[in-house]
XYZ file of C-alpha atoms in Angstrom:
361
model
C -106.640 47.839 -21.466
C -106.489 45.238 -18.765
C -108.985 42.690 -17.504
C -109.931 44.897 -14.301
C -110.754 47.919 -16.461
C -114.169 47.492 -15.949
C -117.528 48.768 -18.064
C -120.973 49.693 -17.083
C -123.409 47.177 -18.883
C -125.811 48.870 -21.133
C -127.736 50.962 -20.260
C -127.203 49.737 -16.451
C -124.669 50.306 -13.264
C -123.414 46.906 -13.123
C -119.770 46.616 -14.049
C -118.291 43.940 -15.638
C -115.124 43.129 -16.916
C -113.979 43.949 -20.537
C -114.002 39.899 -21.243
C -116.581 38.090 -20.009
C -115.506 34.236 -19.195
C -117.724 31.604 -21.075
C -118.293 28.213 -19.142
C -119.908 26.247 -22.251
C -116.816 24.163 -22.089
C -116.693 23.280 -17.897
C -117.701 19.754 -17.938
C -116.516 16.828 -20.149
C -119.969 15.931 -20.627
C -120.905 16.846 -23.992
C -117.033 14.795 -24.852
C -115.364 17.462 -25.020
C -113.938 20.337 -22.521
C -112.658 20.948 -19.515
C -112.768 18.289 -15.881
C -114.022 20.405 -12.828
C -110.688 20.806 -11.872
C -109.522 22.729 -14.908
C -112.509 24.634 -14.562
C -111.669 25.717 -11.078
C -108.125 26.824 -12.335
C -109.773 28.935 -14.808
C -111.730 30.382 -13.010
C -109.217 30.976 -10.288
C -106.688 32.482 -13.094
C -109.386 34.599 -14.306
C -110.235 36.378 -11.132
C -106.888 37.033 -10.677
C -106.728 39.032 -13.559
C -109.344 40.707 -12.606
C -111.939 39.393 -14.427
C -115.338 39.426 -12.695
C -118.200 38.112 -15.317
C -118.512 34.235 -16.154
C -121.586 33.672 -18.805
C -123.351 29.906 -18.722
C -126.750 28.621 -19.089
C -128.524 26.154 -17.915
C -128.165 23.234 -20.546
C -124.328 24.067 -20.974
C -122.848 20.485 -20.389
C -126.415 18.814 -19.016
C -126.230 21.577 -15.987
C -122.503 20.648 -14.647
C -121.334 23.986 -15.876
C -123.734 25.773 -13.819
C -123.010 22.723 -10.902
C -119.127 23.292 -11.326
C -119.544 27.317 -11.051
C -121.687 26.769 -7.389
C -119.069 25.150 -6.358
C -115.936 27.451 -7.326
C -118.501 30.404 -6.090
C -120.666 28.398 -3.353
C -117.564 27.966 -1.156
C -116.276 31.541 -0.536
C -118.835 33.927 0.103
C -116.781 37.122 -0.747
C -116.082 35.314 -4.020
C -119.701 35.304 -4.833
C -120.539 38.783 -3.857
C -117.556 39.804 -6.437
C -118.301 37.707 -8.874
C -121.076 38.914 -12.164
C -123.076 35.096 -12.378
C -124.987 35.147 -15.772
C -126.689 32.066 -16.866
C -129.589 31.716 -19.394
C -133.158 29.646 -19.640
C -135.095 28.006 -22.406
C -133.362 24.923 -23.270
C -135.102 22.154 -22.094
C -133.165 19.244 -20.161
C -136.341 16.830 -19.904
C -136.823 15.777 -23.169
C -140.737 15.030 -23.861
C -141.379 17.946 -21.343
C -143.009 21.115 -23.316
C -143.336 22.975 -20.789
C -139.384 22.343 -19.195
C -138.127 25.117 -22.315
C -139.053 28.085 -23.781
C -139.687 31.418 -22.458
C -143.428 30.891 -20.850
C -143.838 31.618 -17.009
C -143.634 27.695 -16.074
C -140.490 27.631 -17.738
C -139.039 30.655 -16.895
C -139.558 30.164 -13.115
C -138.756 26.152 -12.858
C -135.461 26.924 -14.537
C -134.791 30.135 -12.022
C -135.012 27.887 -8.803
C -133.194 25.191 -10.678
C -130.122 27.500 -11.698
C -129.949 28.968 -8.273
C -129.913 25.360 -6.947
C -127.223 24.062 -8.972
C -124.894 28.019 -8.960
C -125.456 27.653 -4.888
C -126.881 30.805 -4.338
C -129.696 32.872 -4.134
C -129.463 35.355 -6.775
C -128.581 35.393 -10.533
C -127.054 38.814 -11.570
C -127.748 38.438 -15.682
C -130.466 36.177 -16.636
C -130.792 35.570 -20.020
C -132.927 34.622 -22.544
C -131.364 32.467 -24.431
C -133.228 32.194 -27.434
C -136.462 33.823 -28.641
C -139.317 31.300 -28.546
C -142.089 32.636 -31.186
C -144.512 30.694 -28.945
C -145.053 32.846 -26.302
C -146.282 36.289 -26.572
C -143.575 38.348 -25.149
C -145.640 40.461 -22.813
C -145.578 37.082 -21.123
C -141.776 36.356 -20.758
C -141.155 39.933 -19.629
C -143.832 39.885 -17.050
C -142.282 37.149 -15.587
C -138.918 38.520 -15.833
C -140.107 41.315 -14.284
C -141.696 39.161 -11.336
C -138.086 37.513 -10.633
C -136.141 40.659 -10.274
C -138.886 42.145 -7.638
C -138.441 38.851 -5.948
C -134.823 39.539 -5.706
C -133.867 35.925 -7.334
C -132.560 38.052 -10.872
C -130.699 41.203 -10.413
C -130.611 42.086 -14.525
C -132.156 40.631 -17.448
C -130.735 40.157 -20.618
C -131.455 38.943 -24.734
C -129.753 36.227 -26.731
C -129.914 35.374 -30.184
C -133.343 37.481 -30.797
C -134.395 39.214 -33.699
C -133.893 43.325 -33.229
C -137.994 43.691 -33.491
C -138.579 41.335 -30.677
C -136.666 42.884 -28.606
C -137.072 46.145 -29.173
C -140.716 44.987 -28.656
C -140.058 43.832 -25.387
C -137.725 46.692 -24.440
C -140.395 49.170 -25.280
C -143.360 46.975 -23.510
C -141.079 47.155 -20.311
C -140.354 50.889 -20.629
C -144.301 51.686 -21.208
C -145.294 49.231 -18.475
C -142.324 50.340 -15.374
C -140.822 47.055 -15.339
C -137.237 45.453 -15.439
C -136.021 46.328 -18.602
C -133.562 44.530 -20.807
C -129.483 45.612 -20.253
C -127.925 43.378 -22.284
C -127.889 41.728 -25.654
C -125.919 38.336 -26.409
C -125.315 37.481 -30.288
C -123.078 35.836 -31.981
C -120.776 38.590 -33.738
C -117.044 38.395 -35.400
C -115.006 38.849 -38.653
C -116.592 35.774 -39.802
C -120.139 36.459 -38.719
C -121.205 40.510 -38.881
C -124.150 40.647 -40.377
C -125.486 41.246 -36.960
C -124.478 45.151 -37.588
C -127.208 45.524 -39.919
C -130.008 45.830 -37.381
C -128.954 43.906 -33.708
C -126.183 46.302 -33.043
C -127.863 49.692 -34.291
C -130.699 48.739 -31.838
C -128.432 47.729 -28.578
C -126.918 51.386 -29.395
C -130.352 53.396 -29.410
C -132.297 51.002 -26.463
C -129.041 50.911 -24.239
C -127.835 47.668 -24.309
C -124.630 46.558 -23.763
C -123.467 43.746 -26.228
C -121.651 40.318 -24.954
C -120.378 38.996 -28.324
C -120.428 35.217 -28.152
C -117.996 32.817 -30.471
C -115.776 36.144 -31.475
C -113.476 33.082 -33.033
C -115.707 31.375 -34.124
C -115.492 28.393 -32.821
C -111.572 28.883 -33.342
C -111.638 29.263 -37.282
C -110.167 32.562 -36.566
C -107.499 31.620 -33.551
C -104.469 31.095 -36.097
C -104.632 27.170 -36.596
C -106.399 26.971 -39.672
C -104.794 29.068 -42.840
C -104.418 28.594 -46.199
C -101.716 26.147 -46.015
C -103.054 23.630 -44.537
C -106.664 23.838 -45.520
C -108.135 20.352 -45.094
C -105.354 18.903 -43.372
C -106.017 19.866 -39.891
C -109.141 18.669 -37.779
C -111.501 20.833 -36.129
C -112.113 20.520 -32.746
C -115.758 21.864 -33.274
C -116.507 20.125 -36.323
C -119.018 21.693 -39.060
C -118.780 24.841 -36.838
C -115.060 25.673 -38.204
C -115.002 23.625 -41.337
C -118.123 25.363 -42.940
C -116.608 28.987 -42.149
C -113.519 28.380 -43.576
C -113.449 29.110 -47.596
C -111.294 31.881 -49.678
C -112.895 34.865 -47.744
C -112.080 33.520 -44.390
C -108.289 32.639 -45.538
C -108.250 36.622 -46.413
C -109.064 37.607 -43.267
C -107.107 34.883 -41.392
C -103.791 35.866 -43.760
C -104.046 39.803 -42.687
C -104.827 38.230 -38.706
C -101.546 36.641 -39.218
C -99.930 39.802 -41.030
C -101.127 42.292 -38.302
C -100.358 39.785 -35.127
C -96.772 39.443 -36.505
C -96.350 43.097 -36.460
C -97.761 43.021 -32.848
C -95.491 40.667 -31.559
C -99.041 38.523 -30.398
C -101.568 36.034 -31.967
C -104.141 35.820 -34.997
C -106.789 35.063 -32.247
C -105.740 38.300 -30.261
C -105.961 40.267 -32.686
C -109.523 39.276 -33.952
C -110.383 39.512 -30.354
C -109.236 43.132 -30.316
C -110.977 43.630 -33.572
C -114.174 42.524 -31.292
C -114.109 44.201 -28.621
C -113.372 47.546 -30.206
C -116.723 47.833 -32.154
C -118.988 49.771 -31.429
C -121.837 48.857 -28.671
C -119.946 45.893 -27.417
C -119.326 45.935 -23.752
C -117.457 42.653 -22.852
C -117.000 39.888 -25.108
C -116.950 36.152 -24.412
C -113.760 34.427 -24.325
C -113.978 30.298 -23.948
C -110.892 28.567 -22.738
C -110.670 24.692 -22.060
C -106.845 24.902 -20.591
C -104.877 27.577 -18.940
C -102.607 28.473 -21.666
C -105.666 29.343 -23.906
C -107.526 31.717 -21.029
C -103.539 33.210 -21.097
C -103.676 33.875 -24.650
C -106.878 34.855 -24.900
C -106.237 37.482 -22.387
C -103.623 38.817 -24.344
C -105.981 40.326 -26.623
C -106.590 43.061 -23.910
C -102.562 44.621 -24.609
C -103.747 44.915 -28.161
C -104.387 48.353 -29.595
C -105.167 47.746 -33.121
C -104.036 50.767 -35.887
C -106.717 52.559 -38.074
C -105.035 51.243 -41.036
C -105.324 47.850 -39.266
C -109.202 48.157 -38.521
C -109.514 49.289 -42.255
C -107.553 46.305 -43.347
C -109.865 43.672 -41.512
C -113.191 45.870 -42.093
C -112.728 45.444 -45.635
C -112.081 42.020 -46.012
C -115.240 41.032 -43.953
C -117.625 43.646 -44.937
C -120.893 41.663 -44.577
C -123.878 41.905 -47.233
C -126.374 43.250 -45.376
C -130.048 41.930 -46.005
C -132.840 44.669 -46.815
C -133.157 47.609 -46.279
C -129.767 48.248 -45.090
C -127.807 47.464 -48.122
C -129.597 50.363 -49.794
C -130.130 52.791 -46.337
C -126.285 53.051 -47.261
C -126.817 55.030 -50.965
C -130.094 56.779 -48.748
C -128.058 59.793 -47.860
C -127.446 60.484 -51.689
C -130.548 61.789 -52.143
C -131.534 62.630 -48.744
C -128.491 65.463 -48.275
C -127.509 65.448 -51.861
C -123.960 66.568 -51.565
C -124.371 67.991 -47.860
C -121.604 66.924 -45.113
C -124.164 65.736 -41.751
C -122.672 64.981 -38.354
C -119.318 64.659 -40.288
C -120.572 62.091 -42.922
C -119.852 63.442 -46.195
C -122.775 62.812 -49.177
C -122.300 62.851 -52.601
C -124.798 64.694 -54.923
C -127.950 62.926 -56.401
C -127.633 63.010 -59.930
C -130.926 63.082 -60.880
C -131.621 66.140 -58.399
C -132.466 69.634 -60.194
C -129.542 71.397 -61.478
C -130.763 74.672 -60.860
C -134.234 76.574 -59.553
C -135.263 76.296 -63.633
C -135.762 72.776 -63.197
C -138.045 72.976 -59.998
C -141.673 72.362 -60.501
């Protein structure tokens, strides 16, 4: 696969490219990342490639991701028109403000005409919610959604970081009602963190939306730096973020990364990209990259085709406990087919079925 092998998103006919650029890092705001001139470079690199989908949000770096991106994008108008803009809305950059986050109307509309002012143009191709905000009744956020996109200021609309009933709420409310409905879904999802398969990615697969996996390293725990043998001697760059994944279950996945990459001829990191981006439902998966050589490497991950024996490998070293009830939906089929083989999933037999058509009442 290469970067200009593009995908439809969701349930959609916007296409997107099979990594998705993440701009958290443009700006050296927050202390850390990339000048504006970096940025540029990576974004210039990426393109390129091929690559046509950059994902920031408003509050990324105090808004000078979203200001650095209007001005890569706001200079060349071709190079908008080609280029998949998402950004996101509910965190608040006016602290004492109520009403400058969330996902109410007042929000959802002052942080529109803000984003288009500081991305320099007129339309937003993926907005996204960035965060569910159990203080306003969802009719309410997808109304106004709805409103944006007939107004031609949002082309798509998207989820992050939502629980699966809220937005399957919201997806059905939309499909009842005729208006936009929902495309995309953004979580957080990697060998470290898949717990997200218990209920988020079963529902992007039946309501159609395409998944953007965010932190599929997260945070670089999983990019190769940080292994066994030098646990506690190396700093993290993100802090708590890596530190508090890392333990004997992550050094068991990291030790087959480095295993499989070496038989590869690549990285750690592209192979847990791979991993990503081959499950199923995900569409495009966000890749961060504060220098050059990282967006390179990163990128790498595409040339990766990843054995069975290698996805079995990984799979069992970070099968997740799933909570309730999908831990036991797994044993369901026991007693539900008892034995029976269904769409090619084979069943064992429930032992506490009759035995014979004596023991039927």
């Amino acid at each position: 696969m290469s970067l200009d092998q593009y995908v439809t998103l969701g349930n959609s006919g916007l296409r997107v490219s099979p990594f998705c650029l993440g701009a958290m890092t443009f700006g050296e705001d927050w202390g850390w990342g990339s000048s504006a001139a970096d940025s540029d470079a990576i974004m210039a690199r990426f393109m390129e490639r091929g690559g046509n989908f950059i994902d920031t949000a408003n509050v990324y770096t105090k808004g000078h991701s979203e200001k650095i991106i209007g001005d890569f994008v706001g200079r060349d108008r071709s190079r908008r028109d080609r280029v998949v803009i998402a950004t996101k809305f509910f965190g608040n950059l006016y602290p004492g403000d109520p009403n400058a986050g969330g996902a109410g109307r007042k929000n959802i509309v002052a942080a529109c005409e803000q984003s288009l002012r500081r991305l320099q143009t007129d339309y937003i191709d993926l907005y996204w919610m960035h965060a569910w905000d159990r203080f306003t009744p969802i009719d309410e956020t997808m109304r106004a959604l709805d409103d944006l996109v007939a107004a031609g200021k949002v082309r798509y609309i998207g989820f992050s970081d939502t629980p699966a009933w809220q937005v399957a709420q919201a997806q059905t409310l939309a499909s009842l009602r005729g208006r936009a409905r929902l495309i995309a879904l953004q979580i957080e999802y990697s060998l470290l963190e898949r717990t997200v398969e218990g209920e988020l990615i079963p529902m992007a697969l039946e309501l159609g939306l395409g998944v953007t996996p965010w932190s599929p390293l997260r945070g670089g725990a999983l990019s190769g730096k940080y292994t066994r043998q030098n646990a506690g001697t190396v700093t993290a760059d993100r802090g708590e973020r890596v530190t508090t994944a890392l333990g004997d279950k992550a050094y068991a996945i990291i030790d087959e990364l480095i295993r499989i990459a070496a038989e590869h001829a690549t990285t750690p990191a592209a192979v847990a990209l791979a991993w990503v981006q081959s499950r199923p439902g995900v569409a495009s998966t966000i890749i961060g990259a504060r220098r050059l050589e990282q967006l390179d490497q990163n990128l790498a991950a595409l040339a990766v085709t990843l054995s069975p024996e290698d996805v079995a490998a990984l799979d069992k070293l970070s099968k997740p406990m799933l909570g309730f009830p999908m831990q036991f939906m797994s044993v369901a089929t026991m007693f539900s087919h008892s034995g029976a083989t269904v769409n090619g999933e084979k069943s064992i037999v429930w032992p506490l079925a009759p035995a014979s058509d004596a023991e039927r009442y």
